[in-house]
mmCIF file of C-alpha atoms and ligand atoms in Angstrom:
data_model
loop_
_atom_site.group_PDB
_atom_site.id
_atom_site.type_symbol
_atom_site.label_atom_id
_atom_site.label_comp_id
_atom_site.label_asym_id
_atom_site.label_seq_id
_atom_site.Cartn_x
_atom_site.Cartn_y
_atom_site.Cartn_z
ATOM 1 C CA MET Q 1 -11.384 -1.445 -26.017
ATOM 2 C CA PRO Q 2 -9.774 0.607 -23.105
ATOM 3 C CA ALA Q 3 -11.283 0.916 -19.494
ATOM 4 C CA LEU Q 4 -12.982 4.356 -18.767
ATOM 5 C CA VAL Q 5 -12.365 5.718 -14.872
ATOM 6 C CA HIS Q 6 -14.237 8.040 -13.327
ATOM 7 C CA GLN Q 7 -12.948 9.433 -10.239
ATOM 8 C CA PHE Q 8 -14.865 11.358 -7.343
ATOM 9 C CA PHE Q 9 -14.583 13.330 -3.884
ATOM 10 C CA CYS Q 10 -16.173 11.532 -1.194
ATOM 11 C CA ARG Q 11 -16.081 11.789 2.605
ATOM 12 C CA SER Q 12 -13.844 14.555 3.930
ATOM 13 C CA ASP Q 13 -10.877 13.615 1.926
ATOM 14 C CA ASN Q 14 -11.671 10.244 0.413
ATOM 15 C CA TYR Q 15 -11.801 9.384 -3.468
ATOM 16 C CA GLY Q 16 -14.107 7.182 -4.834
ATOM 17 C CA VAL Q 17 -13.191 5.419 -8.205
ATOM 18 C CA LEU Q 18 -15.422 3.566 -10.709
ATOM 19 C CA ILE Q 19 -13.748 1.790 -13.551
ATOM 20 C CA HIS Q 20 -15.942 0.619 -16.541
ATOM 21 C CA ASP Q 21 -15.456 -1.936 -19.456
ATOM 22 C CA PRO Q 22 -17.164 -0.667 -22.310
ATOM 23 C CA ALA Q 23 -17.208 -4.094 -23.838
ATOM 24 C CA SER Q 24 -19.155 -5.651 -21.295
ATOM 25 C CA GLY Q 25 -20.586 -3.090 -19.623
ATOM 26 C CA ALA Q 26 -19.089 -4.122 -16.004
ATOM 27 C CA THR Q 27 -18.423 -1.433 -13.851
ATOM 28 C CA ALA Q 28 -16.392 -1.881 -10.589
ATOM 29 C CA ALA Q 29 -16.014 0.655 -7.619
ATOM 30 C CA ILE Q 30 -12.507 0.716 -6.197
ATOM 31 C CA ASP Q 31 -13.459 0.644 -2.570
ATOM 32 C CA ALA Q 32 -16.673 2.165 -1.271
ATOM 33 C CA PRO Q 33 -15.928 5.250 1.014
ATOM 34 C CA GLU Q 34 -19.483 6.529 0.936
ATOM 35 C CA ALA Q 35 -22.770 4.894 -0.546
ATOM 36 C CA ALA Q 36 -24.308 7.981 -1.725
ATOM 37 C CA ALA Q 37 -20.978 9.308 -3.272
ATOM 38 C CA VAL Q 38 -20.924 6.142 -5.723
ATOM 39 C CA GLU Q 39 -24.777 6.262 -6.348
ATOM 40 C CA LYS Q 40 -24.320 9.691 -7.340
ATOM 41 C CA ALA Q 41 -20.949 8.433 -9.511
ATOM 42 C CA LEU Q 42 -23.147 5.981 -11.157
ATOM 43 C CA THR Q 43 -26.031 8.487 -11.949
ATOM 44 C CA GLU Q 44 -23.411 10.976 -13.822
ATOM 45 C CA THR Q 45 -21.874 8.071 -15.883
ATOM 46 C CA GLY Q 46 -24.859 5.747 -16.427
ATOM 47 C CA TRP Q 47 -22.837 3.256 -15.408
ATOM 48 C CA THR Q 48 -24.321 -0.012 -13.760
ATOM 49 C CA LEU Q 49 -22.520 -1.353 -10.500
ATOM 50 C CA THR Q 50 -21.342 -4.953 -10.833
ATOM 51 C CA ASP Q 51 -18.451 -4.996 -8.637
ATOM 52 C CA ILE Q 52 -16.220 -3.489 -5.887
ATOM 53 C CA PHE Q 53 -12.668 -4.340 -5.366
ATOM 54 C CA VAL Q 54 -11.431 -3.473 -1.969
ATOM 55 C CA THR Q 55 -8.173 -2.304 -0.983
ATOM 56 C CA HIS Q 56 -7.769 -2.655 2.336
ATOM 57 C CA ARG Q 57 -10.580 -3.228 5.549
ATOM 58 C CA HIS Q 58 -10.445 0.801 6.973
ATOM 59 C CA ILE Q 59 -13.546 1.954 7.543
ATOM 60 C CA ASP Q 60 -13.226 4.941 5.112
ATOM 61 C CA HIS Q 61 -13.068 2.240 2.404
ATOM 62 C CA ILE Q 62 -16.169 -0.069 3.252
ATOM 63 C CA GLU Q 63 -18.454 1.963 5.157
ATOM 64 C CA GLY Q 64 -20.784 2.063 1.942
ATOM 65 C CA ILE Q 65 -20.849 -1.536 0.886
ATOM 66 C CA PRO Q 66 -23.808 -2.542 2.713
ATOM 67 C CA ALA Q 67 -25.901 0.187 1.176
ATOM 68 C CA LEU Q 68 -24.639 -0.414 -2.511
ATOM 69 C CA VAL Q 69 -24.767 -4.448 -1.847
ATOM 70 C CA ALA Q 70 -28.604 -3.495 -0.961
ATOM 71 C CA ALA Q 71 -29.290 -1.451 -4.418
ATOM 72 C CA HIS Q 72 -27.069 -3.175 -6.658
ATOM 73 C CA HIS Q 73 -26.092 -6.665 -5.467
ATOM 74 C CA PRO Q 74 -22.652 -6.026 -6.995
ATOM 75 C CA ARG Q 75 -19.886 -9.005 -6.702
ATOM 76 C CA ILE Q 76 -17.497 -8.096 -3.844
ATOM 77 C CA THR Q 77 -13.878 -8.920 -4.153
ATOM 78 C CA ALA Q 78 -11.897 -8.175 -0.978
ATOM 79 C CA PRO Q 79 -8.304 -9.072 0.684
ATOM 80 C CA GLU Q 80 -8.122 -12.772 1.835
ATOM 81 C CA LYS Q 81 -6.456 -11.268 5.006
ATOM 82 C CA ALA Q 82 -9.498 -9.025 5.808
ATOM 83 C CA ARG Q 83 -11.783 -11.763 5.358
ATOM 84 C CA ALA Q 84 -12.850 -11.753 8.976
ATOM 85 C CA GLU Q 85 -13.245 -7.722 8.704
ATOM 86 C CA VAL Q 86 -15.163 -7.775 5.147
ATOM 87 C CA PRO Q 87 -17.568 -10.971 5.298
ATOM 88 C CA GLY Q 88 -19.697 -11.782 2.650
ATOM 89 C CA ALA Q 89 -17.475 -11.427 -0.657
ATOM 90 C CA ALA Q 90 -17.586 -13.572 -3.352
ATOM 91 C CA ALA Q 91 -13.888 -13.930 -3.592
ATOM 92 C CA TYR Q 92 -11.229 -13.120 -1.149
ATOM 93 C CA VAL Q 93 -7.713 -12.588 -2.962
ATOM 94 C CA GLY Q 94 -4.266 -11.967 -2.531
ATOM 95 C CA GLU Q 95 -0.830 -12.165 -4.313
ATOM 96 C CA GLY Q 96 -0.818 -13.232 -7.835
ATOM 97 C CA ASP Q 97 -4.456 -13.687 -8.266
ATOM 98 C CA THR Q 98 -6.245 -12.167 -11.221
ATOM 99 C CA VAL Q 99 -9.597 -10.304 -11.081
ATOM 100 C CA ARG Q 100 -11.671 -10.001 -13.822
ATOM 101 C CA LEU Q 101 -13.902 -7.213 -14.871
ATOM 102 C CA GLY Q 102 -15.778 -8.115 -17.804
ATOM 103 C CA THR Q 103 -12.938 -7.879 -20.521
ATOM 104 C CA LEU Q 104 -10.613 -6.345 -18.250
ATOM 105 C CA SER Q 105 -8.305 -7.790 -15.660
ATOM 106 C CA ALA Q 106 -5.971 -6.781 -13.012
ATOM 107 C CA ARG Q 107 -3.179 -8.568 -11.191
ATOM 108 C CA VAL Q 108 -3.432 -8.802 -7.537
ATOM 109 C CA TRP Q 109 -0.284 -7.662 -5.307
ATOM 110 C CA ASP Q 110 -0.168 -7.827 -1.721
ATOM 111 C CA THR Q 111 0.686 -4.470 -0.329
ATOM 112 C CA PRO Q 112 1.427 -4.704 3.390
ATOM 113 C CA GLY Q 113 2.496 -1.592 5.099
ATOM 114 C CA HIS Q 114 -0.280 0.870 5.704
ATOM 115 C CA CYS Q 115 -1.712 -2.393 7.153
ATOM 116 C CA ARG Q 116 -1.600 -5.917 7.103
ATOM 117 C CA ASP Q 117 -4.282 -6.648 4.509
ATOM 118 C CA HIS Q 118 -3.783 -4.166 2.064
ATOM 119 C CA ILE Q 119 -3.826 -5.038 -1.544
ATOM 120 C CA ALA Q 120 -3.569 -3.554 -4.780
ATOM 121 C CA TYR Q 121 -5.086 -3.462 -8.300
ATOM 122 C CA TYR Q 122 -2.832 -3.666 -11.081
ATOM 123 C CA PHE Q 123 -4.678 -3.580 -14.681
ATOM 124 C CA SER Q 124 -1.524 -3.770 -16.718
ATOM 125 C CA GLU Q 125 -3.179 -3.523 -20.219
ATOM 126 C CA ASP Q 126 -4.544 -0.334 -19.301
ATOM 127 C CA LYS Q 127 -1.832 0.742 -17.126
ATOM 128 C CA ILE Q 128 -3.669 1.502 -14.218
ATOM 129 C CA LEU Q 129 -2.822 0.996 -11.002
ATOM 130 C CA PHE Q 130 -5.228 1.216 -7.984
ATOM 131 C CA ALA Q 131 -3.007 2.058 -5.361
ATOM 132 C CA GLY Q 132 -5.375 2.532 -2.238
ATOM 133 C CA ASP Q 133 -3.748 4.101 1.024
ATOM 134 C CA THR Q 134 -0.196 2.663 -0.109
ATOM 135 C CA LEU Q 135 0.995 5.112 -2.310
ATOM 136 C CA PHE Q 136 -0.269 9.161 -2.490
ATOM 137 C CA ALA Q 137 0.664 11.614 -5.033
ATOM 138 C CA LEU Q 138 3.785 12.925 -3.085
ATOM 139 C CA GLY Q 139 3.596 10.839 -0.067
ATOM 140 C CA CYS Q 140 2.655 7.353 1.200
ATOM 141 C CA GLY Q 141 0.312 5.895 3.515
ATOM 142 C CA ARG Q 142 1.210 5.678 7.457
ATOM 143 C CA VAL Q 143 2.679 2.365 8.596
ATOM 144 C CA SER Q 144 0.686 0.381 10.718
ATOM 145 C CA GLU Q 145 0.839 -3.549 11.814
ATOM 146 C CA SER Q 146 3.634 -4.088 9.209
ATOM 147 C CA THR Q 147 6.977 -2.780 9.106
ATOM 148 C CA TYR Q 148 8.679 -0.252 7.519
ATOM 149 C CA ASP Q 149 10.676 -2.650 4.966
ATOM 150 C CA GLU Q 150 7.133 -4.274 3.721
ATOM 151 C CA MET Q 151 5.743 -0.789 3.037
ATOM 152 C CA TRP Q 152 9.069 -0.295 1.249
ATOM 153 C CA ALA Q 153 8.896 -3.314 -0.528
ATOM 154 C CA SER Q 154 4.975 -2.282 -1.562
ATOM 155 C CA LEU Q 155 6.104 1.215 -2.618
ATOM 156 C CA SER Q 156 9.496 0.485 -4.507
ATOM 157 C CA ARG Q 157 7.247 -2.450 -6.603
ATOM 158 C CA MET Q 158 4.653 -0.008 -7.379
ATOM 159 C CA ALA Q 159 7.893 2.529 -8.486
ATOM 160 C CA ALA Q 160 8.713 -0.228 -10.592
ATOM 161 C CA LEU Q 161 5.958 -0.137 -12.781
ATOM 162 C CA PRO Q 162 6.370 1.772 -16.363
ATOM 163 C CA GLY Q 163 6.806 5.542 -15.802
ATOM 164 C CA ASP Q 164 2.979 5.919 -17.759
ATOM 165 C CA THR Q 165 1.360 3.996 -15.378
ATOM 166 C CA ILE Q 166 -1.696 6.178 -13.998
ATOM 167 C CA VAL Q 167 -2.356 5.958 -10.398
ATOM 168 C CA TYR Q 168 -5.348 6.177 -8.480
ATOM 169 C CA CYS Q 169 -5.172 6.770 -5.100
ATOM 170 C CA GLY Q 170 -7.557 6.496 -2.018
ATOM 171 C CA HIS Q 171 -7.417 9.990 -0.443
ATOM 172 C CA GLU Q 172 -6.546 13.754 -1.565
ATOM 173 C CA TYR Q 173 -3.695 14.840 0.580
ATOM 174 C CA THR Q 174 -1.304 16.058 -2.100
ATOM 175 C CA VAL Q 175 -1.302 20.022 -0.444
ATOM 176 C CA SER Q 176 -0.128 18.824 2.858
ATOM 177 C CA ASN Q 177 2.304 16.072 1.642
ATOM 178 C CA ALA Q 178 4.004 18.904 -0.645
ATOM 179 C CA LYS Q 179 4.752 20.948 2.282
ATOM 180 C CA PHE Q 180 6.354 17.900 3.747
ATOM 181 C CA ALA Q 181 7.864 17.254 0.439
ATOM 182 C CA LEU Q 182 9.516 20.675 0.002
ATOM 183 C CA HIS Q 183 10.481 20.707 3.660
ATOM 184 C CA VAL Q 184 12.709 17.771 3.084
ATOM 185 C CA ASP Q 185 13.445 18.368 -0.926
ATOM 186 C CA PRO Q 186 13.820 22.069 -1.334
ATOM 187 C CA ASP Q 187 15.662 22.112 -4.041
ATOM 188 C CA ASN Q 188 13.724 19.680 -6.252
ATOM 189 C CA ALA Q 189 12.875 21.894 -9.259
ATOM 190 C CA ALA Q 190 9.967 19.457 -10.388
ATOM 191 C CA LEU Q 191 9.038 19.393 -6.881
ATOM 192 C CA GLN Q 192 8.786 22.752 -6.855
ATOM 193 C CA LYS Q 193 6.659 23.300 -10.058
ATOM 194 C CA ARG Q 194 4.336 20.489 -9.192
ATOM 195 C CA ALA Q 195 3.825 21.884 -5.509
ATOM 196 C CA ARG Q 196 2.494 25.284 -7.180
ATOM 197 C CA GLU Q 197 0.332 23.108 -9.648
ATOM 198 C CA VAL Q 198 -1.510 21.136 -6.982
ATOM 199 C CA GLU Q 199 -1.944 24.181 -5.022
ATOM 200 C CA ALA Q 200 -3.807 25.833 -7.796
ATOM 201 C CA LEU Q 201 -6.117 22.843 -8.228
ATOM 202 C CA ARG Q 202 -7.029 22.608 -4.814
ATOM 203 C CA ALA Q 203 -7.560 26.324 -4.722
ATOM 204 C CA LYS Q 204 -10.572 25.581 -7.050
ATOM 205 C CA GLY Q 205 -11.643 22.566 -5.597
ATOM 206 C CA ALA Q 206 -10.273 20.393 -8.220
ATOM 207 C CA ALA Q 207 -8.570 16.820 -8.201
ATOM 208 C CA THR Q 208 -5.016 16.562 -8.036
ATOM 209 C CA LEU Q 209 -5.339 12.684 -8.881
ATOM 210 C CA PRO Q 210 -4.243 10.710 -10.989
ATOM 211 C CA THR Q 211 -0.888 10.757 -10.840
ATOM 212 C CA THR Q 212 1.901 8.490 -12.808
ATOM 213 C CA ILE Q 213 4.973 6.393 -11.845
ATOM 214 C CA ALA Q 214 6.986 8.905 -13.618
ATOM 215 C CA LEU Q 215 5.604 11.867 -11.753
ATOM 216 C CA GLU Q 216 6.045 10.590 -8.295
ATOM 217 C CA LEU Q 217 9.809 8.816 -9.015
ATOM 218 C CA ALA Q 218 10.571 12.615 -9.919
ATOM 219 C CA THR Q 219 8.539 14.410 -6.842
ATOM 220 C CA ASN Q 220 7.693 11.976 -4.207
ATOM 221 C CA PRO Q 221 10.408 12.079 -1.478
ATOM 222 C CA PHE Q 222 9.133 8.719 -0.250
ATOM 223 C CA LEU Q 223 9.779 6.905 -3.385
ATOM 224 C CA ARG Q 224 13.115 9.275 -3.946
ATOM 225 C CA ALA Q 225 14.447 7.951 -0.037
ATOM 226 C CA GLY Q 226 15.093 4.545 -0.929
ATOM 227 C CA GLY Q 227 14.537 1.691 1.504
ATOM 228 C CA GLY Q 228 16.033 0.928 5.182
ATOM 229 C CA LYS Q 229 16.583 3.553 7.663
ATOM 230 C CA ARG Q 230 16.107 6.355 5.563
ATOM 231 C CA PHE Q 231 12.558 5.696 4.543
ATOM 232 C CA ALA Q 232 11.786 4.808 8.022
ATOM 233 C CA GLU Q 233 13.105 8.248 9.118
ATOM 234 C CA LEU Q 234 11.112 9.760 6.546
ATOM 235 C CA ARG Q 235 8.087 8.374 7.395
ATOM 236 C CA GLU Q 236 8.494 8.963 10.884
ATOM 237 C CA ALA Q 237 9.601 12.668 10.428
ATOM 238 C CA LYS Q 238 6.401 13.146 8.498
ATOM 239 C CA ASN Q 239 4.032 11.950 10.980
ATOM 240 C CA ARG Q 240 5.293 14.461 13.433
ATOM 241 C CA PHE Q 241 5.437 17.366 10.877
HETATM 242 ZN ZN1 LIG J 1 -6.515 3.084 5.166
HETATM 243 FE FE1 LIG J 2 -8.138 5.447 3.814
#
């Protein structure tokens, strides 16, 4: 049975996501930005939290863990490289590991760039990627503790997934990303169209995510930049924009 996914807003601009396996009833939260928002999502869906899959150790992705553990006793899966900062996980994972959620399974990728411990979860059978703060709609995460080449390697690996892969990201940054994207790629008709669409979605408070790899390849300036110096320059220009 295919996975079901429920996405919701939390904090100021974070996304929370629940992924549910109908066959077993297992449900994972991808990160735990805010316990109350996750609780509300569980109530709305009627799902029972069995797992939390952490993408990286930043506080806006883990702050809800203690309260959710107290309430539901989920199994925590966290990056091996964040062992010190995310204590008490049942599993610490990295490149090549497989994570199971009932009958669903995800490959773990090390995706350093945004931070040294960042990992992504790729449910290949369902063609769903949880990209955390690595790839965003029309943008990518800030680079820290890592090199631009490492970030590019993480992004280009995501870019090589099938075009119809559905991508969930850690934040709703799409309107501001669209402004920068149009600034550096003004003649891209697909980008112009998408920028209008995301403005309209946000004007009514709707989500601009999830996205797809094909859509990002057509419109995301960072994926279109190629690697090397050009990518580093573009990411630094975005920091100043
Ligand atoms: Zn982060
Ligand atoms: Fe974040």
